[in-house]
Amino acid sequence: MSLLVHTYVRGASGTRYFLDDPDDNLAGFEKSRTKLWGSQAARDLGARFFPQLAASDLYVEPEDARAFLAECDLLGDHLAELGEHSGYGADYVQARLANIREAAVRAVDVGGGVIVW
């Protein structure tokens, strides 16, 4: 199984409407939930959104999208460390994080949110 990232906006009734995201929406393998995004290494860097993936899907509400984007940038400054800790390697982490970051940028641009599931 794979983790995917999607962006959404909320309608007037609060319903989520998914945007047309690019085809490359891979956020990692299912094991990335614990080995990478929810790892102690990510927590030690100060991540607060990504570690939620260790226990559940991640729902970033529109009001948190800018903070989530900042967290993407924070983790992006530590690709080698995260790659080494997870065993995936820095290139893998960079590629998956790039997809997630791009979704966060789209969310900020339209006042939407991000789901990683």
Short mmCIF file of C-alpha atoms in Angstrom, two decimals:
data_model
loop_
_atom_site.label_atom_id
_atom_site.label_comp_id
_atom_site.label_asym_id
_atom_site.label_seq_id
_atom_site.Cartn_x
_atom_site.Cartn_y
_atom_site.Cartn_z
CA MET A 1 0.00 0.00 0.00
CA SER A 2 1.03 3.58 -0.54
CA LEU A 3 0.51 6.89 1.16
CA LEU A 4 -0.99 9.54 -1.10
CA VAL A 5 -1.27 13.29 -0.69
CA HIS A 6 -4.25 15.35 -1.84
CA THR A 7 -5.40 18.94 -1.54
CA TYR A 8 -8.93 20.07 -0.89
CA VAL A 9 -11.11 23.10 -0.30
CA ARG A 10 -14.18 23.27 1.88
CA GLY A 11 -17.54 24.23 0.49
CA ALA A 12 -20.02 26.50 2.27
CA SER A 13 -21.51 23.48 4.05
CA GLY A 14 -18.07 22.31 5.22
CA THR A 15 -17.88 19.49 2.69
CA ARG A 16 -14.39 18.70 1.37
CA TYR A 17 -13.91 19.07 -2.37
CA PHE A 18 -10.71 17.54 -3.71
CA LEU A 19 -8.68 19.52 -6.22
CA ASP A 20 -7.29 18.07 -9.44
CA ASP A 21 -3.86 17.17 -8.11
CA PRO A 22 -0.95 16.06 -10.29
CA ASP A 23 -0.63 12.34 -10.94
CA ASP A 24 2.56 12.16 -8.86
CA ASN A 25 0.91 12.30 -5.45
CA LEU A 26 2.94 9.58 -3.72
CA ALA A 27 3.81 10.47 -0.12
CA GLY A 28 5.59 7.19 0.61
CA PHE A 29 5.09 3.54 1.31
CA GLU A 30 2.67 2.55 4.05
CA LYS A 31 5.65 1.81 6.31
CA SER A 32 6.75 5.43 5.84
CA ARG A 33 4.07 6.33 8.38
CA THR A 34 6.28 5.04 11.20
CA LYS A 35 9.75 4.66 9.67
CA LEU A 36 9.89 8.20 8.26
CA TRP A 37 7.11 10.70 8.91
CA GLY A 38 6.19 9.47 12.37
CA SER A 39 9.73 8.61 13.41
CA GLN A 40 11.55 9.86 16.47
CA ALA A 41 13.94 11.63 14.10
CA ALA A 42 11.07 13.72 12.66
CA ARG A 43 9.75 14.41 16.16
CA ASP A 44 13.21 15.45 17.37
CA LEU A 45 13.35 18.01 14.55
CA GLY A 46 10.17 19.59 15.93
CA ALA A 47 7.63 18.12 13.50
CA ARG A 48 4.10 18.12 14.87
CA PHE A 49 1.97 17.37 11.80
CA PHE A 50 3.91 14.53 10.17
CA PRO A 51 4.17 12.36 13.32
CA GLN A 52 0.37 12.03 13.32
CA LEU A 53 0.81 9.63 10.39
CA ALA A 54 2.23 7.01 12.76
CA ALA A 55 -1.26 6.51 14.19
CA SER A 56 -3.73 7.80 11.60
CA ASP A 57 -4.23 9.67 8.36
CA LEU A 58 -3.11 13.29 8.41
CA TYR A 59 -5.74 16.00 7.91
CA VAL A 60 -4.29 19.50 7.70
CA GLU A 61 -7.10 22.03 7.92
CA PRO A 62 -6.93 25.20 5.82
CA GLU A 63 -6.05 27.38 8.81
CA ASP A 64 -3.00 25.15 9.45
CA ALA A 65 -1.76 24.94 5.85
CA ARG A 66 0.93 27.64 6.25
CA ALA A 67 2.29 25.99 9.39
CA PHE A 68 2.31 22.64 7.59
CA LEU A 69 4.22 24.18 4.69
CA ALA A 70 6.77 25.53 7.18
CA GLU A 71 7.09 22.03 8.64
CA CYS A 72 7.73 20.65 5.15
CA ASP A 73 10.55 23.18 4.78
CA LEU A 74 11.92 22.24 8.19
CA LEU A 75 12.10 18.56 7.27
CA GLY A 76 13.53 19.49 3.88
CA ASP A 77 16.55 20.95 5.65
CA HIS A 78 17.28 17.49 7.11
CA LEU A 79 16.89 15.10 4.17
CA ALA A 80 20.12 13.19 4.82
CA GLU A 81 19.31 12.67 8.49
CA LEU A 82 15.76 11.50 7.79
CA GLY A 83 16.94 9.29 4.94
CA GLU A 84 19.57 7.65 7.10
CA HIS A 85 17.25 7.13 10.07
CA SER A 86 14.44 5.69 7.96
CA GLY A 87 16.67 3.58 5.73
CA TYR A 88 15.02 5.02 2.62
CA GLY A 89 17.84 7.38 1.67
CA ALA A 90 17.83 11.13 1.13
CA ASP A 91 16.66 10.94 -2.51
CA TYR A 92 13.54 8.99 -1.55
CA VAL A 93 12.73 11.41 1.27
CA GLN A 94 13.32 14.41 -1.00
CA ALA A 95 11.01 13.07 -3.73
CA ARG A 96 8.17 12.19 -1.34
CA LEU A 97 8.53 15.42 0.61
CA ALA A 98 8.51 17.41 -2.65
CA ASN A 99 5.09 15.94 -3.51
CA ILE A 100 3.77 16.77 -0.05
CA ARG A 101 5.24 20.27 -0.11
CA GLU A 102 3.73 20.97 -3.54
CA ALA A 103 0.33 19.96 -2.16
CA ALA A 104 0.85 22.32 0.78
CA VAL A 105 1.72 25.17 -1.60
CA ARG A 106 -1.44 24.48 -3.62
CA ALA A 107 -3.48 24.43 -0.42
CA VAL A 108 -2.09 27.77 0.76
CA ASP A 109 -2.70 29.30 -2.68
CA VAL A 110 -6.41 28.39 -2.67
CA GLY A 111 -7.16 28.56 1.05
CA GLY A 112 -7.47 24.79 1.26
CA GLY A 113 -6.09 21.90 3.25
CA VAL A 114 -4.01 18.77 2.77
CA ILE A 115 -4.74 15.12 3.39
CA VAL A 116 -2.07 12.42 3.54
CA TRP A 117 -3.62 8.95 3.62
#
